[in-house]
PDB file of C-alpha atoms in Angstrom:
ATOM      1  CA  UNK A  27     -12.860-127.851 119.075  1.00 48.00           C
ATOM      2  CA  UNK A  28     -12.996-124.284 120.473  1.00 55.00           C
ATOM      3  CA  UNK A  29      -9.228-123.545 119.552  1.00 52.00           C
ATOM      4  CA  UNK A  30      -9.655-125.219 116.301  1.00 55.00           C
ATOM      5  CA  UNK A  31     -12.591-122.478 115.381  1.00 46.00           C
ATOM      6  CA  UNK A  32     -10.760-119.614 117.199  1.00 42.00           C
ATOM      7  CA  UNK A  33      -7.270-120.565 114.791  1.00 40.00           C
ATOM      8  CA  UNK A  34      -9.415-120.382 111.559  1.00 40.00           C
ATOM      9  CA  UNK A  35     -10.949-117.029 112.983  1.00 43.00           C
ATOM     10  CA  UNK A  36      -7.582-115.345 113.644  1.00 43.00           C
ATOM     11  CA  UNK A  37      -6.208-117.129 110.589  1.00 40.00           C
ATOM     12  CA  UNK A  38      -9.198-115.448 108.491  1.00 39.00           C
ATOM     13  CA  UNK A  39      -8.934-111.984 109.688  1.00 40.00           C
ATOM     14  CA  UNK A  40      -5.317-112.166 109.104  1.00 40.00           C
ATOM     15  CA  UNK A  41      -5.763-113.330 105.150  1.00 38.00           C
ATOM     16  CA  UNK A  42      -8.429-110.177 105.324  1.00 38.00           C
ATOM     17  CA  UNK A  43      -6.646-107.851 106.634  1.00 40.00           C
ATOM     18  CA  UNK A  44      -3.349-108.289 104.388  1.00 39.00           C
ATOM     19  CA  UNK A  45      -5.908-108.672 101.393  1.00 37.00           C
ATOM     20  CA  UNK A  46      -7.650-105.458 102.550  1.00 37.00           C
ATOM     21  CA  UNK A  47      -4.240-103.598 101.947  1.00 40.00           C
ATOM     22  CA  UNK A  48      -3.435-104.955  98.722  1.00 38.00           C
ATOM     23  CA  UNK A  49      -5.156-102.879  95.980  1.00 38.00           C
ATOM     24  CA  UNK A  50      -3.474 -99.800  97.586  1.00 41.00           C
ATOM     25  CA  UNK A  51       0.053-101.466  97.773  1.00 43.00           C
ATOM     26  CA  UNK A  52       0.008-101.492  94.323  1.00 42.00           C
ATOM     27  CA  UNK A  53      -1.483 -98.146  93.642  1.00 49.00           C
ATOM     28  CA  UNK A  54       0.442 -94.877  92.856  1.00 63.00           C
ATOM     29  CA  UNK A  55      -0.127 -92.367  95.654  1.00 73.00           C
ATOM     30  CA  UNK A  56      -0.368 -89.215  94.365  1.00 88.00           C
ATOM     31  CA  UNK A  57       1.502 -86.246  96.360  1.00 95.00           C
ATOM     32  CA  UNK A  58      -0.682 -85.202  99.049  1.00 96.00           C
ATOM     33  CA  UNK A  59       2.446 -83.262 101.131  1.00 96.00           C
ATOM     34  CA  UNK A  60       0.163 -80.353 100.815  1.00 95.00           C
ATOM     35  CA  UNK A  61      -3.246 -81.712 101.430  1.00 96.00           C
ATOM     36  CA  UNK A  62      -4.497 -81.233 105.202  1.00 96.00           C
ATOM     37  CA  UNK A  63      -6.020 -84.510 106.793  1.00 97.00           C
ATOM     38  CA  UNK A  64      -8.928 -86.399 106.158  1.00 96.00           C
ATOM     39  CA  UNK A  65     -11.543 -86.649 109.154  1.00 96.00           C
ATOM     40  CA  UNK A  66     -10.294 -90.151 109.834  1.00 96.00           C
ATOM     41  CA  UNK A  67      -7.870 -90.220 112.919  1.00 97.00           C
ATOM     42  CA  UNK A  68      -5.056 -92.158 110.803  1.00 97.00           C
ATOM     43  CA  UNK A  69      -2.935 -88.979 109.819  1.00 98.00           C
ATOM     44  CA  UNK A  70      -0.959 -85.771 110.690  1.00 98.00           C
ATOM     45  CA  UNK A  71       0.689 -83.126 109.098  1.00 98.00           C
ATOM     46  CA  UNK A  72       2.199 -79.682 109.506  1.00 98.00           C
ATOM     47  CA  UNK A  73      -0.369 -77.926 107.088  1.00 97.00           C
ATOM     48  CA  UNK A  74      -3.163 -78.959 109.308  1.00 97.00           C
ATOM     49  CA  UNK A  75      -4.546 -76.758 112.029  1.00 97.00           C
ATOM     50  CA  UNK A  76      -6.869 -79.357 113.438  1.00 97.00           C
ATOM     51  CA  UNK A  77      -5.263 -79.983 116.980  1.00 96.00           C
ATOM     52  CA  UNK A  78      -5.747 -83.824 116.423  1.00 96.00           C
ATOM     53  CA  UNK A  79      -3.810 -83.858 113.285  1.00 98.00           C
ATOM     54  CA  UNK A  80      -1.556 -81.047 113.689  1.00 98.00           C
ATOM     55  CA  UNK A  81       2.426 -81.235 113.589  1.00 98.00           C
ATOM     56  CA  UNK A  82       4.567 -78.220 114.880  1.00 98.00           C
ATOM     57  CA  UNK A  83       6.795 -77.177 112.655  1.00 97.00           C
ATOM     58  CA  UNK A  84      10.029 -78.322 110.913  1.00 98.00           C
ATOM     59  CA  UNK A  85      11.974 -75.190 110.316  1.00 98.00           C
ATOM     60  CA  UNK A  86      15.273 -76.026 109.086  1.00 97.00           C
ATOM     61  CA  UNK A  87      18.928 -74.172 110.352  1.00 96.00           C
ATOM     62  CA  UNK A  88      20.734 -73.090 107.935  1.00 95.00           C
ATOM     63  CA  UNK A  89      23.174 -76.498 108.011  1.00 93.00           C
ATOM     64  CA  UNK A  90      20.022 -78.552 107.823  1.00 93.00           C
ATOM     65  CA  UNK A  91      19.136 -76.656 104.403  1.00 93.00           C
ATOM     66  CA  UNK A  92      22.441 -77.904 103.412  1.00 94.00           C
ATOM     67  CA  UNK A  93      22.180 -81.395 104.188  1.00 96.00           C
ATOM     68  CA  UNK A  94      18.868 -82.346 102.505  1.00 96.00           C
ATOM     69  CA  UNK A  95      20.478 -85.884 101.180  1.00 96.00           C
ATOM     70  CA  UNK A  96      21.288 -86.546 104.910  1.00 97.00           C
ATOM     71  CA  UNK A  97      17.966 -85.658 105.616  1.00 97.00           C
ATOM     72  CA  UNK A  98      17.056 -88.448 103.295  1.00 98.00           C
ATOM     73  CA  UNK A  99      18.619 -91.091 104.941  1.00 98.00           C
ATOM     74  CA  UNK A 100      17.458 -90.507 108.119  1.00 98.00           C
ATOM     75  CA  UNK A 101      13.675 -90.207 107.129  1.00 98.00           C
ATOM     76  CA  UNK A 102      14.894 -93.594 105.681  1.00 98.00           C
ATOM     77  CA  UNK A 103      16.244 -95.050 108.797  1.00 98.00           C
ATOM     78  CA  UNK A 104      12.632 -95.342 110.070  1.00 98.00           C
ATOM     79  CA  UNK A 105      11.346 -98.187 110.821  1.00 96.00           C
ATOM     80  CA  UNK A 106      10.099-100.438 107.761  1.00 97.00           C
ATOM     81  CA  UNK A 107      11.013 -97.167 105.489  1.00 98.00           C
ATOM     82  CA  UNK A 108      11.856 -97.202 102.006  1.00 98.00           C
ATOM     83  CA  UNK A 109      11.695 -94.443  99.316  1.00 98.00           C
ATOM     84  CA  UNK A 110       8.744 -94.651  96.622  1.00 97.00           C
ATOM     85  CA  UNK A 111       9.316 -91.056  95.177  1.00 97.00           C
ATOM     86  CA  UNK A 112      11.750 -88.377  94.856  1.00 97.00           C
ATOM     87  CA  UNK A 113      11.760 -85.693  93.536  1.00 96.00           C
ATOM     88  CA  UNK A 114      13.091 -81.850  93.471  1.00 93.00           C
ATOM     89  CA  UNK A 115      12.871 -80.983  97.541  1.00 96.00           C
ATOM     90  CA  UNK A 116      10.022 -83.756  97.959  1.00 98.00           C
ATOM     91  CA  UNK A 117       9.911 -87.699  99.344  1.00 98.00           C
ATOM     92  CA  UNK A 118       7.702 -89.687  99.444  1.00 98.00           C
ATOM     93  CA  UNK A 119       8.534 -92.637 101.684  1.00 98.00           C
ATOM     94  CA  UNK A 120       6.733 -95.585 102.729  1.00 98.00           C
ATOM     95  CA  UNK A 121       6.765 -97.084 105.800  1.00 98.00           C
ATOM     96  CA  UNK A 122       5.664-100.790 106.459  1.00 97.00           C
ATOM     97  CA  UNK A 123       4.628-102.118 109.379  1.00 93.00           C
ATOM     98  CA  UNK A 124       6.440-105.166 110.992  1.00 89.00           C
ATOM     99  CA  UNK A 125       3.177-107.384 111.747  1.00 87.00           C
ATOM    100  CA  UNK A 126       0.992-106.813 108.960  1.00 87.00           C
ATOM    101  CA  UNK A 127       2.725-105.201 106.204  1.00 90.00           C
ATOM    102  CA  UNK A 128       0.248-101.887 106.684  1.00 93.00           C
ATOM    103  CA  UNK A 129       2.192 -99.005 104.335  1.00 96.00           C
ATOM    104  CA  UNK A 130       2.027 -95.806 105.650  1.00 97.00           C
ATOM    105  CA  UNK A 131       2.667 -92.728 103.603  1.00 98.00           C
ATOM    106  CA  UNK A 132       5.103 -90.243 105.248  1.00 98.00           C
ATOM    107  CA  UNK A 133       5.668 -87.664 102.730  1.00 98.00           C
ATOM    108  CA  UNK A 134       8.605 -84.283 102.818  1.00 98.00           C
ATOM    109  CA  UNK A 135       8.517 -81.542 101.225  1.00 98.00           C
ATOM    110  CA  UNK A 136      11.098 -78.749 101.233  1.00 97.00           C
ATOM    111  CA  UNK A 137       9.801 -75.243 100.871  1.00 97.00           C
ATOM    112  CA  UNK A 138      11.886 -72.748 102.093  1.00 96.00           C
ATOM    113  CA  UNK A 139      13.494 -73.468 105.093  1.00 96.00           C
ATOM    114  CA  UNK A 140      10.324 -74.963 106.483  1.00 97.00           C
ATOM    115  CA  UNK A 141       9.909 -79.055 106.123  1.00 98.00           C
ATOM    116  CA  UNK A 142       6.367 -79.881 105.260  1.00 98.00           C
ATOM    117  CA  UNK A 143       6.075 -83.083 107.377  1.00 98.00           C
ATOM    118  CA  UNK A 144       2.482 -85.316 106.222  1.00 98.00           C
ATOM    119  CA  UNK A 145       2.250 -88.850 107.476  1.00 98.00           C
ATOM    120  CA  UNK A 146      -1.087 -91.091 106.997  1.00 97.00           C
ATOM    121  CA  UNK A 147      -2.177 -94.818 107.265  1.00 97.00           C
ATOM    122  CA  UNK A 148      -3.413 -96.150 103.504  1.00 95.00           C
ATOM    123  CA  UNK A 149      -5.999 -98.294 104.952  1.00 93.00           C
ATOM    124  CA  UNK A 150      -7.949 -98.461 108.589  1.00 91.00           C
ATOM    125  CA  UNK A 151      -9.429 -95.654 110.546  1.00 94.00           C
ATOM    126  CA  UNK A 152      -7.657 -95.304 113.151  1.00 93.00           C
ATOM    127  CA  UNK A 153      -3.379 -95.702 113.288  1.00 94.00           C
ATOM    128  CA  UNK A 154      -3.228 -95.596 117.242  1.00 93.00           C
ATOM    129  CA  UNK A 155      -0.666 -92.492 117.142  1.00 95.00           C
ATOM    130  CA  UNK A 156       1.410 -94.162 114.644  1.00 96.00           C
ATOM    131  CA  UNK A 157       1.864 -91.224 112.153  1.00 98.00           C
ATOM    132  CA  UNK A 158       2.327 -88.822 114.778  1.00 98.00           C
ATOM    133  CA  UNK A 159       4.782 -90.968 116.855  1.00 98.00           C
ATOM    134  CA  UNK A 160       6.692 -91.122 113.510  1.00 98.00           C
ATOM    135  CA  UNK A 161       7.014 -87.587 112.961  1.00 98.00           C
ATOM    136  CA  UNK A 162       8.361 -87.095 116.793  1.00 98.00           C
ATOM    137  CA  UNK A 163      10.938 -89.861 116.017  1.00 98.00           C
ATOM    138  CA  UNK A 164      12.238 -88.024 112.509  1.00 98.00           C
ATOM    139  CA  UNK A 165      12.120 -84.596 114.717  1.00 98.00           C
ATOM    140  CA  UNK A 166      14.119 -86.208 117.476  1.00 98.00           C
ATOM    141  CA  UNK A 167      16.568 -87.250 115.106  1.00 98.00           C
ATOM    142  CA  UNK A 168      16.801 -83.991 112.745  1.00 98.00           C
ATOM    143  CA  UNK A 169      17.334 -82.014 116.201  1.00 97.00           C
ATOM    144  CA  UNK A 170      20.104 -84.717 117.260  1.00 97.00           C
ATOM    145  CA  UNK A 171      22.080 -84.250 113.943  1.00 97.00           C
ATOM    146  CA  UNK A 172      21.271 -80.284 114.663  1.00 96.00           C
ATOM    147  CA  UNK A 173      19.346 -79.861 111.739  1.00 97.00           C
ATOM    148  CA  UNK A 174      16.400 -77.767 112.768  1.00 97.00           C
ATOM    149  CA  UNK A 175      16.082 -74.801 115.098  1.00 92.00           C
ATOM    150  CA  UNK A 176      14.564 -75.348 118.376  1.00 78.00           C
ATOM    151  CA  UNK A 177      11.894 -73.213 118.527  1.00 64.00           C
TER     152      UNK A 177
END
């Protein structure tokens, strides 16, 4: 009987937690590439000075400020990534988790030779170094295809 009640629990907070991301699935996220982080510990981004939420910067060589369609791809190549919005030097790509379907928003935006880098969780409070383990992975591979300076 125990098993029976603890596979209706775990089937129940499953159904809750896919409904509970839902209503933002659907929604149109607005551009927040500029916007410094909420409180909540489920985002990062290079605007922020907040140690918790801070990225280093993305500063582009001079071939990586050629290449910003390569650029696209790889932010595409991460995992559960596909693009939502583009625009002139800006994408907006969201990442889905594997279990749960969670979207993530990691958003670019090219200004100068500087990539603004801004990646938050939709729903939950915290993302358990998601978002910033993200980033790393897209700065890994921008340095590997010798994209960005190594300051």
């Amino acid at each position: 009987m125990n098993s029976r009640l603890l596979l209706l629990a775990i089937t129940t907070t499953m159904a809750m937690a896919g409904c509970s991301n839902a209503d933002s699935e659907n929604a149109m996220v607005a551009d927040r590439s500029l916007q410094t982080c909420d409180d909540k510990p489920n985002c990062v981004s290079t605007r922020d000075k907040r140690d918790d939420f801070q990225l280093a910067k993305f500063t582009l060589n001079e071939t990586g400020l050629a290449h910003w369609a390569d650029i696209e791809q790889i932010a595409l190549s991460l995992s559960g990534a596909s693009l939502a919005k583009k625009a002139t030097n800006y994408l907006h790509i969201e990442c889905r988790s594997a279990v749960f379907g969670f979207v993530d928003d990691f958003e670019l935006r090219l200004q100068g030779n500087e990539i603004i880098v801004r990646s938050e969780s939709r729903t939950g409070y915290s993302d358990f170094g998601v978002n910033r383990e993200r980033a790393e992975a897209f700065r890994t591979m921008l340095l590997e295809s010798h994209y960005l300076t190594s300051e």
